PDB file of C-alpha atoms and ligand atoms in Angstrom:
ATOM      1  CA  UNK A  21      19.526   6.839 -15.892  1.00 88.00           C
ATOM      2  CA  UNK A  22      17.368   7.848 -12.449  1.00 95.00           C
ATOM      3  CA  UNK A  23      13.990   4.766 -12.101  1.00 98.00           C
ATOM      4  CA  UNK A  24      12.200   5.685  -8.407  1.00 98.00           C
ATOM      5  CA  UNK A  25       9.766   3.470  -7.096  1.00 98.00           C
ATOM      6  CA  UNK A  26       8.273   4.117  -4.016  1.00 98.00           C
ATOM      7  CA  UNK A  27       5.707   1.294  -3.598  1.00 98.00           C
ATOM      8  CA  UNK A  28       6.141  -2.173  -2.968  1.00 98.00           C
ATOM      9  CA  UNK A  29       5.459  -5.224  -0.619  1.00 98.00           C
ATOM     10  CA  UNK A  30       7.401  -8.123   0.328  1.00 98.00           C
ATOM     11  CA  UNK A  31       6.696 -11.311   2.488  1.00 98.00           C
ATOM     12  CA  UNK A  32       6.462  -9.110   6.032  1.00 98.00           C
ATOM     13  CA  UNK A  33       3.082  -8.077   4.875  1.00 98.00           C
ATOM     14  CA  UNK A  34       1.410  -9.961   1.395  1.00 98.00           C
ATOM     15  CA  UNK A  35       3.431 -10.033  -0.945  1.00 98.00           C
ATOM     16  CA  UNK A  36       5.795 -13.158  -2.192  1.00 98.00           C
ATOM     17  CA  UNK A  37       8.878 -12.250  -1.891  1.00 98.00           C
ATOM     18  CA  UNK A  38      11.818 -11.820   0.910  1.00 98.00           C
ATOM     19  CA  UNK A  39      12.625  -7.690   1.258  1.00 98.00           C
ATOM     20  CA  UNK A  40      16.777  -8.991  -0.444  1.00 98.00           C
ATOM     21  CA  UNK A  41      14.457 -10.394  -3.104  1.00 98.00           C
ATOM     22  CA  UNK A  42      12.693  -7.767  -3.728  1.00 98.00           C
ATOM     23  CA  UNK A  43      15.199  -5.232  -4.036  1.00 98.00           C
ATOM     24  CA  UNK A  44      17.364  -7.810  -6.155  1.00 98.00           C
ATOM     25  CA  UNK A  45      14.644  -8.015  -8.845  1.00 98.00           C
ATOM     26  CA  UNK A  46      13.901  -4.272  -8.332  1.00 98.00           C
ATOM     27  CA  UNK A  47      17.864  -3.406  -9.108  1.00 98.00           C
ATOM     28  CA  UNK A  48      17.707  -5.745 -11.725  1.00 98.00           C
ATOM     29  CA  UNK A  49      14.810  -3.911 -13.358  1.00 98.00           C
ATOM     30  CA  UNK A  50      16.549  -0.610 -13.401  1.00 98.00           C
ATOM     31  CA  UNK A  51      14.974   0.789 -10.270  1.00 98.00           C
ATOM     32  CA  UNK A  52      17.783   3.555  -8.877  1.00 98.00           C
ATOM     33  CA  UNK A  53      15.896   4.502  -5.973  1.00 98.00           C
ATOM     34  CA  UNK A  54      13.355   1.651  -4.503  1.00 98.00           C
ATOM     35  CA  UNK A  55      10.797   2.403  -0.858  1.00 98.00           C
ATOM     36  CA  UNK A  56       9.401  -0.841   0.729  1.00 99.00           C
ATOM     37  CA  UNK A  57       5.672   0.103   1.830  1.00 99.00           C
ATOM     38  CA  UNK A  58       4.565  -2.924   3.553  1.00 98.00           C
ATOM     39  CA  UNK A  59       1.307  -2.666   5.231  1.00 98.00           C
ATOM     40  CA  UNK A  60       1.048  -1.561   9.068  1.00 98.00           C
ATOM     41  CA  UNK A  61       4.512  -3.239   9.632  1.00 98.00           C
ATOM     42  CA  UNK A  62       8.353  -1.979   8.743  1.00 98.00           C
ATOM     43  CA  UNK A  63       9.886  -4.995  10.014  1.00 98.00           C
ATOM     44  CA  UNK A  64      11.605  -5.213   6.540  1.00 98.00           C
ATOM     45  CA  UNK A  65      13.009  -2.297   5.980  1.00 98.00           C
ATOM     46  CA  UNK A  66      16.998  -2.935   7.926  1.00 98.00           C
ATOM     47  CA  UNK A  67      16.697  -6.157   5.934  1.00 98.00           C
ATOM     48  CA  UNK A  68      15.938  -3.910   2.538  1.00 98.00           C
ATOM     49  CA  UNK A  69      18.381  -1.571   3.292  1.00 98.00           C
ATOM     50  CA  UNK A  70      21.050  -4.033   3.646  1.00 98.00           C
ATOM     51  CA  UNK A  71      20.077  -5.417   0.635  1.00 98.00           C
ATOM     52  CA  UNK A  72      20.054  -2.132  -1.291  1.00 98.00           C
ATOM     53  CA  UNK A  73      23.306  -1.229   0.183  1.00 98.00           C
ATOM     54  CA  UNK A  74      24.682  -4.710  -1.942  1.00 98.00           C
ATOM     55  CA  UNK A  75      22.913  -3.696  -5.285  1.00 98.00           C
ATOM     56  CA  UNK A  76      23.715  -0.182  -5.029  1.00 98.00           C
ATOM     57  CA  UNK A  77      20.612   1.488  -4.960  1.00 98.00           C
ATOM     58  CA  UNK A  78      19.143   3.892  -2.682  1.00 98.00           C
ATOM     59  CA  UNK A  79      16.612   3.138  -0.339  1.00 98.00           C
ATOM     60  CA  UNK A  80      13.964   4.999   1.302  1.00 98.00           C
ATOM     61  CA  UNK A  81      11.795   3.852   4.251  1.00 98.00           C
ATOM     62  CA  UNK A  82       8.278   3.738   3.985  1.00 98.00           C
ATOM     63  CA  UNK A  83       4.961   1.860   5.345  1.00 99.00           C
ATOM     64  CA  UNK A  84       1.378   1.580   3.866  1.00 98.00           C
ATOM     65  CA  UNK A  85      -1.152   2.486   6.960  1.00 98.00           C
ATOM     66  CA  UNK A  86      -4.346   0.579   6.164  1.00 98.00           C
ATOM     67  CA  UNK A  87      -7.255   3.893   7.025  1.00 98.00           C
ATOM     68  CA  UNK A  88     -10.614   3.676   7.353  1.00 98.00           C
ATOM     69  CA  UNK A  89     -12.631   7.121   6.390  1.00 98.00           C
ATOM     70  CA  UNK A  90     -16.222   7.015   6.111  1.00 97.00           C
ATOM     71  CA  UNK A  91     -17.472   3.932   4.336  1.00 95.00           C
ATOM     72  CA  UNK A  92     -14.062   3.552   2.516  1.00 97.00           C
ATOM     73  CA  UNK A  93     -11.278   1.731   3.154  1.00 97.00           C
ATOM     74  CA  UNK A  94      -7.647   4.434   2.101  1.00 98.00           C
ATOM     75  CA  UNK A  95      -4.062   3.746   2.207  1.00 98.00           C
ATOM     76  CA  UNK A  96      -1.793   6.255   3.190  1.00 99.00           C
ATOM     77  CA  UNK A  97       2.283   5.684   1.898  1.00 99.00           C
ATOM     78  CA  UNK A  98       4.380   7.142   4.713  1.00 99.00           C
ATOM     79  CA  UNK A  99       8.071   7.474   2.917  1.00 98.00           C
ATOM     80  CA  UNK A 100      11.109   8.489   4.328  1.00 98.00           C
ATOM     81  CA  UNK A 101       9.784   7.669   7.959  1.00 98.00           C
ATOM     82  CA  UNK A 102      12.185   7.237  10.940  1.00 98.00           C
ATOM     83  CA  UNK A 103      10.696   3.207  11.194  1.00 98.00           C
ATOM     84  CA  UNK A 104      11.878   3.231  15.706  1.00 98.00           C
ATOM     85  CA  UNK A 105       9.647   6.548  16.694  1.00 98.00           C
ATOM     86  CA  UNK A 106       7.032   5.300  18.681  1.00 98.00           C
ATOM     87  CA  UNK A 107       4.700   7.231  18.193  1.00 98.00           C
ATOM     88  CA  UNK A 108       4.045   5.099  14.296  1.00 98.00           C
ATOM     89  CA  UNK A 109       5.448   1.828  16.471  1.00 98.00           C
ATOM     90  CA  UNK A 110       2.492   1.692  18.558  1.00 98.00           C
ATOM     91  CA  UNK A 111       0.231   2.695  16.302  1.00 98.00           C
ATOM     92  CA  UNK A 112       1.206   0.213  13.592  1.00 98.00           C
ATOM     93  CA  UNK A 113       1.438  -2.248  16.517  1.00 97.00           C
ATOM     94  CA  UNK A 114      -2.440  -1.000  17.683  1.00 96.00           C
ATOM     95  CA  UNK A 115      -3.863  -1.902  13.856  1.00 96.00           C
ATOM     96  CA  UNK A 116      -2.098  -5.355  13.729  1.00 96.00           C
ATOM     97  CA  UNK A 117      -4.068  -6.334  16.607  1.00 94.00           C
ATOM     98  CA  UNK A 118      -6.915  -5.783  14.816  1.00 93.00           C
ATOM     99  CA  UNK A 119      -6.314  -7.396  11.564  1.00 95.00           C
ATOM    100  CA  UNK A 120      -6.079 -10.858  13.861  1.00 93.00           C
ATOM    101  CA  UNK A 121      -9.069 -10.829  15.284  1.00 94.00           C
ATOM    102  CA  UNK A 122     -10.771  -9.859  11.883  1.00 97.00           C
ATOM    103  CA  UNK A 123      -8.608 -13.025  10.056  1.00 97.00           C
ATOM    104  CA  UNK A 124     -10.647 -14.948  12.572  1.00 97.00           C
ATOM    105  CA  UNK A 125     -14.248 -13.280  11.445  1.00 98.00           C
ATOM    106  CA  UNK A 126     -13.147 -13.744   7.597  1.00 98.00           C
ATOM    107  CA  UNK A 127     -12.327 -17.276   8.292  1.00 98.00           C
ATOM    108  CA  UNK A 128     -16.030 -18.103  10.247  1.00 98.00           C
ATOM    109  CA  UNK A 129     -17.697 -16.510   7.116  1.00 98.00           C
ATOM    110  CA  UNK A 130     -15.636 -18.702   4.510  1.00 98.00           C
ATOM    111  CA  UNK A 131     -16.434 -21.842   6.360  1.00 98.00           C
ATOM    112  CA  UNK A 132     -20.820 -20.131   6.005  1.00 97.00           C
ATOM    113  CA  UNK A 133     -20.100 -21.146   1.954  1.00 97.00           C
ATOM    114  CA  UNK A 134     -17.983 -23.942   2.636  1.00 96.00           C
ATOM    115  CA  UNK A 135     -14.385 -23.039   2.858  1.00 97.00           C
ATOM    116  CA  UNK A 136     -13.417 -24.627   5.926  1.00 97.00           C
ATOM    117  CA  UNK A 137      -9.967 -23.837   7.684  1.00 97.00           C
ATOM    118  CA  UNK A 138      -9.539 -20.314   6.270  1.00 98.00           C
ATOM    119  CA  UNK A 139      -7.945 -18.914   8.762  1.00 98.00           C
ATOM    120  CA  UNK A 140      -5.654 -21.469   9.427  1.00 98.00           C
ATOM    121  CA  UNK A 141      -4.929 -21.952   6.088  1.00 98.00           C
ATOM    122  CA  UNK A 142      -4.301 -18.206   5.598  1.00 98.00           C
ATOM    123  CA  UNK A 143      -2.009 -18.290   8.346  1.00 97.00           C
ATOM    124  CA  UNK A 144       0.019 -20.932   6.394  1.00 97.00           C
ATOM    125  CA  UNK A 145       0.665 -18.258   3.473  1.00 97.00           C
ATOM    126  CA  UNK A 146       1.763 -15.606   5.979  1.00 97.00           C
ATOM    127  CA  UNK A 147       5.008 -15.197   6.930  1.00 95.00           C
ATOM    128  CA  UNK A 148       4.668 -12.810   9.539  1.00 96.00           C
ATOM    129  CA  UNK A 149       1.649 -14.123  11.983  1.00 95.00           C
ATOM    130  CA  UNK A 150       0.559 -10.401  12.764  1.00 95.00           C
ATOM    131  CA  UNK A 151      -0.879  -9.317   9.352  1.00 97.00           C
ATOM    132  CA  UNK A 152      -2.889 -11.802   7.729  1.00 97.00           C
ATOM    133  CA  UNK A 153      -4.577  -9.709   5.063  1.00 98.00           C
ATOM    134  CA  UNK A 154      -6.518 -10.741   2.032  1.00 98.00           C
ATOM    135  CA  UNK A 155      -4.103 -12.538  -0.561  1.00 98.00           C
ATOM    136  CA  UNK A 156      -2.949 -15.042   1.902  1.00 98.00           C
ATOM    137  CA  UNK A 157      -6.980 -16.250   1.969  1.00 98.00           C
ATOM    138  CA  UNK A 158      -6.737 -15.890  -1.371  1.00 98.00           C
ATOM    139  CA  UNK A 159      -3.676 -18.163  -2.175  1.00 98.00           C
ATOM    140  CA  UNK A 160      -5.296 -20.763   0.530  1.00 98.00           C
ATOM    141  CA  UNK A 161      -8.543 -20.530  -1.429  1.00 98.00           C
ATOM    142  CA  UNK A 162      -6.316 -20.762  -5.036  1.00 98.00           C
ATOM    143  CA  UNK A 163      -4.621 -23.984  -3.412  1.00 97.00           C
ATOM    144  CA  UNK A 164      -8.083 -25.418  -2.021  1.00 97.00           C
ATOM    145  CA  UNK A 165      -9.340 -25.206  -6.038  1.00 97.00           C
ATOM    146  CA  UNK A 166     -12.437 -22.819  -5.296  1.00 96.00           C
ATOM    147  CA  UNK A 167     -10.686 -20.659  -7.740  1.00 97.00           C
ATOM    148  CA  UNK A 168      -8.193 -20.425 -10.029  1.00 96.00           C
ATOM    149  CA  UNK A 169      -6.088 -17.514  -9.415  1.00 96.00           C
ATOM    150  CA  UNK A 170      -6.371 -14.879  -6.514  1.00 96.00           C
ATOM    151  CA  UNK A 171      -8.093 -12.111  -8.597  1.00 95.00           C
ATOM    152  CA  UNK A 172     -10.880 -14.275  -8.825  1.00 97.00           C
ATOM    153  CA  UNK A 173     -10.599 -15.032  -5.388  1.00 98.00           C
ATOM    154  CA  UNK A 174     -11.194 -11.168  -4.657  1.00 98.00           C
ATOM    155  CA  UNK A 175     -14.126 -11.504  -7.461  1.00 98.00           C
ATOM    156  CA  UNK A 176     -15.971 -13.945  -5.486  1.00 98.00           C
ATOM    157  CA  UNK A 177     -15.340 -14.345  -2.075  1.00 98.00           C
ATOM    158  CA  UNK A 178     -13.355 -10.526  -0.908  1.00 98.00           C
ATOM    159  CA  UNK A 179     -14.565  -7.065  -1.681  1.00 97.00           C
ATOM    160  CA  UNK A 180     -17.571  -5.861  -0.363  1.00 95.00           C
ATOM    161  CA  UNK A 181     -20.903  -7.557  -0.880  1.00 95.00           C
ATOM    162  CA  UNK A 182     -19.153 -10.941  -1.240  1.00 98.00           C
ATOM    163  CA  UNK A 183     -19.876 -13.698   0.928  1.00 97.00           C
ATOM    164  CA  UNK A 184     -16.065 -13.758   2.732  1.00 98.00           C
ATOM    165  CA  UNK A 185     -16.076  -9.556   3.155  1.00 98.00           C
ATOM    166  CA  UNK A 186     -16.127  -8.954   6.679  1.00 97.00           C
ATOM    167  CA  UNK A 187     -16.261  -4.933   7.360  1.00 96.00           C
ATOM    168  CA  UNK A 188     -13.121  -3.916  10.083  1.00 97.00           C
ATOM    169  CA  UNK A 189     -12.307  -0.214  11.375  1.00 97.00           C
ATOM    170  CA  UNK A 190      -8.528   0.847  10.621  1.00 98.00           C
ATOM    171  CA  UNK A 191      -7.315   3.522  11.914  1.00 98.00           C
ATOM    172  CA  UNK A 192      -8.294   7.500  10.947  1.00 98.00           C
ATOM    173  CA  UNK A 193      -7.047   9.088   8.670  1.00 98.00           C
ATOM    174  CA  UNK A 194      -5.920  12.143  11.360  1.00 98.00           C
ATOM    175  CA  UNK A 195      -4.288   9.631  12.751  1.00 98.00           C
ATOM    176  CA  UNK A 196      -2.455   7.701  10.703  1.00 98.00           C
ATOM    177  CA  UNK A 197      -1.035  11.103   9.165  1.00 98.00           C
ATOM    178  CA  UNK A 198      -0.195  11.559  12.826  1.00 98.00           C
ATOM    179  CA  UNK A 199       2.124   8.463  13.004  1.00 98.00           C
ATOM    180  CA  UNK A 200       3.315   9.450   9.977  1.00 98.00           C
ATOM    181  CA  UNK A 201       4.306  13.010  10.238  1.00 98.00           C
ATOM    182  CA  UNK A 202       5.835  12.462  14.040  1.00 98.00           C
ATOM    183  CA  UNK A 203       7.865   9.444  12.525  1.00 98.00           C
ATOM    184  CA  UNK A 204       8.780  13.020   9.860  1.00 98.00           C
ATOM    185  CA  UNK A 205       7.757  10.949   7.012  1.00 98.00           C
ATOM    186  CA  UNK A 206       5.990  12.236   4.342  1.00 98.00           C
ATOM    187  CA  UNK A 207       2.359  11.053   3.713  1.00 98.00           C
ATOM    188  CA  UNK A 208       1.322   9.926   0.492  1.00 99.00           C
ATOM    189  CA  UNK A 209      -2.489   8.988  -0.313  1.00 99.00           C
ATOM    190  CA  UNK A 210      -1.848   5.462  -2.262  1.00 98.00           C
ATOM    191  CA  UNK A 211      -3.644   4.672  -5.067  1.00 98.00           C
ATOM    192  CA  UNK A 212      -6.391   7.160  -5.241  1.00 98.00           C
ATOM    193  CA  UNK A 213      -7.695   6.330  -8.390  1.00 98.00           C
ATOM    194  CA  UNK A 214      -8.645   2.989  -6.626  1.00 97.00           C
ATOM    195  CA  UNK A 215     -11.042   4.329  -4.171  1.00 97.00           C
ATOM    196  CA  UNK A 216     -14.701   3.595  -5.942  1.00 93.00           C
ATOM    197  CA  UNK A 217     -16.248   6.953  -5.136  1.00 97.00           C
ATOM    198  CA  UNK A 218     -17.352  10.438  -7.061  1.00 96.00           C
ATOM    199  CA  UNK A 219     -15.568  13.530  -7.577  1.00 97.00           C
ATOM    200  CA  UNK A 220     -17.235  15.168  -4.603  1.00 98.00           C
ATOM    201  CA  UNK A 221     -16.075  12.922  -2.090  1.00 98.00           C
ATOM    202  CA  UNK A 222     -12.744  12.683  -3.464  1.00 98.00           C
ATOM    203  CA  UNK A 223     -12.046  16.805  -3.408  1.00 98.00           C
ATOM    204  CA  UNK A 224     -13.053  16.094   0.291  1.00 98.00           C
ATOM    205  CA  UNK A 225     -10.746  13.185   0.969  1.00 98.00           C
ATOM    206  CA  UNK A 226      -8.557  15.737  -0.505  1.00 98.00           C
ATOM    207  CA  UNK A 227      -9.327  18.216   1.619  1.00 98.00           C
ATOM    208  CA  UNK A 228      -9.513  16.159   4.509  1.00 98.00           C
ATOM    209  CA  UNK A 229      -5.789  14.870   3.953  1.00 98.00           C
ATOM    210  CA  UNK A 230      -4.133  18.214   3.463  1.00 98.00           C
ATOM    211  CA  UNK A 231      -5.934  19.284   6.811  1.00 98.00           C
ATOM    212  CA  UNK A 232      -4.237  17.117   8.209  1.00 98.00           C
ATOM    213  CA  UNK A 233      -0.319  17.016   6.678  1.00 98.00           C
ATOM    214  CA  UNK A 234      -1.132  15.115   3.602  1.00 98.00           C
ATOM    215  CA  UNK A 235       1.522  16.370   1.057  1.00 98.00           C
ATOM    216  CA  UNK A 236       1.532  14.102  -1.908  1.00 98.00           C
ATOM    217  CA  UNK A 237      -0.730  11.463  -4.504  1.00 98.00           C
ATOM    218  CA  UNK A 238       0.423   8.469  -5.850  1.00 98.00           C
ATOM    219  CA  UNK A 239      -0.125   9.865  -9.373  1.00 98.00           C
ATOM    220  CA  UNK A 240       1.921   7.315 -11.577  1.00 98.00           C
ATOM    221  CA  UNK A 241       0.556   3.192 -10.018  1.00 98.00           C
ATOM    222  CA  UNK A 242       0.539   0.378 -11.596  1.00 97.00           C
ATOM    223  CA  UNK A 243      -3.316   0.425 -11.591  1.00 95.00           C
ATOM    224  CA  UNK A 244      -3.852   3.265 -12.809  1.00 98.00           C
ATOM    225  CA  UNK A 245      -4.841   4.048 -16.395  1.00 97.00           C
ATOM    226  CA  UNK A 246      -3.752   7.341 -18.695  1.00 97.00           C
ATOM    227  CA  UNK A 247      -6.747   8.975 -17.629  1.00 98.00           C
ATOM    228  CA  UNK A 248      -6.179   8.654 -13.822  1.00 98.00           C
ATOM    229  CA  UNK A 249      -2.637   9.781 -14.191  1.00 98.00           C
ATOM    230  CA  UNK A 250      -4.084  13.384 -15.851  1.00 98.00           C
ATOM    231  CA  UNK A 251      -6.999  13.558 -13.016  1.00 98.00           C
ATOM    232  CA  UNK A 252      -4.456  12.809 -10.045  1.00 98.00           C
ATOM    233  CA  UNK A 253      -2.131  15.023 -11.434  1.00 98.00           C
ATOM    234  CA  UNK A 254      -4.043  17.901 -12.097  1.00 98.00           C
ATOM    235  CA  UNK A 255      -5.359  17.383  -8.662  1.00 98.00           C
ATOM    236  CA  UNK A 256      -1.561  17.593  -7.375  1.00 98.00           C
ATOM    237  CA  UNK A 257      -0.737  21.010  -9.823  1.00 98.00           C
ATOM    238  CA  UNK A 258      -4.348  22.586  -8.398  1.00 97.00           C
ATOM    239  CA  UNK A 259      -3.332  21.935  -5.132  1.00 98.00           C
ATOM    240  CA  UNK A 260      -0.066  22.072  -5.248  1.00 98.00           C
ATOM    241  CA  UNK A 261       1.447  18.715  -3.840  1.00 98.00           C
ATOM    242  CA  UNK A 262       3.775  16.738  -4.840  1.00 98.00           C
ATOM    243  CA  UNK A 263       3.050  13.565  -6.941  1.00 98.00           C
ATOM    244  CA  UNK A 264       4.657   9.891  -6.170  1.00 98.00           C
ATOM    245  CA  UNK A 265       5.353   7.241  -8.634  1.00 98.00           C
ATOM    246  CA  UNK A 266       5.100   3.109  -6.979  1.00 98.00           C
ATOM    247  CA  UNK A 267       4.153  -0.012  -8.466  1.00 98.00           C
ATOM    248  CA  UNK A 268       2.229  -1.660  -5.705  1.00 98.00           C
ATOM    249  CA  UNK A 269       4.456  -4.284  -6.450  1.00 98.00           C
ATOM    250  CA  UNK A 270       3.705  -7.592  -4.501  1.00 98.00           C
ATOM    251  CA  UNK A 271       4.920 -10.619  -6.745  1.00 97.00           C
ATOM    252  CA  UNK A 272       5.678 -12.315  -9.627  1.00 95.00           C
ATOM    253  CA  UNK A 273       2.615 -13.376 -11.197  1.00 90.00           C
ATOM    254  CA  UNK A 274       0.389 -11.570  -8.824  1.00 91.00           C
ATOM    255  CA  UNK A 275       1.135  -7.810 -10.055  1.00 89.00           C
ATOM    256  CA  UNK A 276       0.618  -6.771 -13.488  1.00 84.00           C
ATOM    257  CA  UNK A 277       3.427  -4.381 -13.021  1.00 95.00           C
ATOM    258  CA  UNK A 278       6.880  -5.641 -11.759  1.00 97.00           C
ATOM    259  CA  UNK A 279       9.095  -2.909  -9.765  1.00 98.00           C
ATOM    260  CA  UNK A 280      10.037   0.221 -11.818  1.00 98.00           C
ATOM    261  CA  UNK A 281       8.120  -0.770 -14.986  1.00 97.00           C
ATOM    262  CA  UNK A 282       5.698   2.513 -14.758  1.00 97.00           C
ATOM    263  CA  UNK A 283       5.375   5.769 -16.673  1.00 97.00           C
ATOM    264  CA  UNK A 284       7.793   9.242 -15.561  1.00 97.00           C
ATOM    265  CA  UNK A 285       5.151  11.357 -13.557  1.00 98.00           C
ATOM    266  CA  UNK A 286       2.993  13.469 -15.534  1.00 98.00           C
ATOM    267  CA  UNK A 287       4.941  16.756 -17.029  1.00 94.00           C
ATOM    268  CA  UNK A 288       4.260  20.235 -14.395  1.00 94.00           C
ATOM    269  CA  UNK A 289       4.022  17.294 -11.421  1.00 98.00           C
ATOM    270  CA  UNK A 290       6.792  18.261  -8.774  1.00 98.00           C
ATOM    271  CA  UNK A 291       7.680  14.907  -7.760  1.00 98.00           C
ATOM    272  CA  UNK A 292       7.528  13.788  -3.756  1.00 98.00           C
ATOM    273  CA  UNK A 293      11.702  12.901  -3.834  1.00 98.00           C
ATOM    274  CA  UNK A 294      12.462  16.326  -3.897  1.00 96.00           C
ATOM    275  CA  UNK A 295      11.911  16.165  -0.055  1.00 96.00           C
ATOM    276  CA  UNK A 296      14.838  14.177   0.425  1.00 95.00           C
ATOM    277  CA  UNK A 297      16.971  14.407  -2.676  1.00 85.00           C
ATOM    278  CA  UNK A 298      16.239  18.769  -3.454  1.00 74.00           C
ATOM    279  CA  UNK A 299      17.063  19.767  -7.125  1.00 68.00           C
ATOM    280  CA  UNK A 300      20.463  21.740  -8.041  1.00 62.00           C
ATOM    281  CA  UNK A 301      19.826  25.226  -8.075  1.00 63.00           C
ATOM    282  CA  UNK A 302      22.381  25.249 -11.144  1.00 61.00           C
TER     283      UNK A 302
HETATM  284  P1  AMP B  29      -6.443  -5.979   3.264  1.00 90.46           P
HETATM  285  O1  AMP B  29      -5.703  -5.312   3.740  1.00 90.46           O
HETATM  286  O2  AMP B  29      -6.124  -7.716   4.483  1.00 90.46           O
HETATM  287  O3  AMP B  29      -7.703  -5.636   3.287  1.00 90.46           O
HETATM  288  O4  AMP B  29      -5.856  -6.306   2.206  1.00 90.46           O
HETATM  289  C1  AMP B  29      -5.699  -5.472   0.972  1.00 90.46           C
HETATM  290  C2  AMP B  29      -5.085  -5.998  -0.296  1.00 90.46           C
HETATM  291  O5  AMP B  29      -5.566  -7.148  -1.336  1.00 90.46           O
HETATM  292  C3  AMP B  29      -4.289  -4.963  -1.088  1.00 90.46           C
HETATM  293  O6  AMP B  29      -3.507  -4.684  -0.748  1.00 90.46           O
HETATM  294  C4  AMP B  29      -4.434  -6.122  -2.330  1.00 90.46           C
HETATM  295  O7  AMP B  29      -2.778  -6.401  -2.220  1.00 90.46           O
HETATM  296  C5  AMP B  29      -4.900  -7.116  -2.159  1.00 90.46           C
HETATM  297  N1  AMP B  29      -6.128  -6.493  -3.171  1.00 90.46           N
HETATM  298  C6  AMP B  29      -7.115  -5.461  -3.077  1.00 90.46           C
HETATM  299  N2  AMP B  29      -8.258  -5.724  -3.812  1.00 90.46           N
HETATM  300  C7  AMP B  29      -7.553  -6.897  -5.152  1.00 90.46           C
HETATM  301  C8  AMP B  29      -8.030  -7.421  -5.950  1.00 90.46           C
HETATM  302  N3  AMP B  29      -9.508  -6.802  -6.098  1.00 90.46           N
HETATM  303  N4  AMP B  29      -7.374  -7.983  -6.891  1.00 90.46           N
HETATM  304  C9  AMP B  29      -6.656  -8.398  -6.179  1.00 90.46           C
HETATM  305  N5  AMP B  29      -5.541  -8.209  -4.799  1.00 90.46           N
HETATM  306  C10 AMP B  29      -6.231  -7.425  -4.000  1.00 90.46           C
HETATM  307 MN1   MN B  30      -1.545  -5.547  -0.697  1.00 90.46          MN
HETATM  308 MN1   MN B  31      -3.233  -0.555  -1.287  1.00 90.46          MN
HETATM  309 MN1   MN B  32       0.237  -1.374  -1.491  1.00 90.46          MN
END
């Protein structure tokens, strides 16, 4: 049976497994098509593809781009991208440079509330020094005994309104979509249920996403409850968009949902994977 999971992380961004370990885990969970979608970096794709060949599963190149839309940070996944395309490569490079500067500021803010050495500490947890993300800070803060787990660190220190939160300007929505489209990829709005915005704002986000060439919504993802799955299934049907399915797996013990362990797409949603494997006509 087909089991398609198009949103996963490795140690190239804020995941806990190497690309090879991720692919092996996914394959052993019965995943038949996997995408690695590290934040703002495509450095794990070659390794993951090799491991997928060994494991006998289909591999789709992916990336998850951080975007600033108004006051919100939203994420856009690019699927089936050409990771060598210069427009995408240069765009991602620009985003990564901003991450390092932001991480230093996060370290300064945490020092003010008694958490010393957080920038260096987070760096120690980041395999790729160009992608220092909040989970790396969270792991350091847990290690230092200031909280019992990563999720508690986010609630206490790292989300909007908390002492270690630093506002940051990521890519514009139009830029991120341009980079993905230039690299022949399919832009997917990631985990739309996670954005704290009312209905009218969501409609205008979707309007802009479509206007700039967005093609799919992640309807099934680990942090959507049943109601959210249905809400975004309706958006997809109404706007004639494609639907994606991805666990957003980061690592054992840190994610609620393992690769491939997700519900099916709801009835009437056109799967985004039709784009690279069109349904047979008979
Ligand atoms: P960053 O891109 O550095 O802002 O980090 C964002 C990442 O932090 C997301 O991709 C998730 O992996 C993680 N994250 C965000 N919010 C939470 C949360 N409330 N609890 C646990 N992890 C979170
Ligand atoms: Mn992440
Ligand atoms: Mn995300
Ligand atoms: Mn993700």
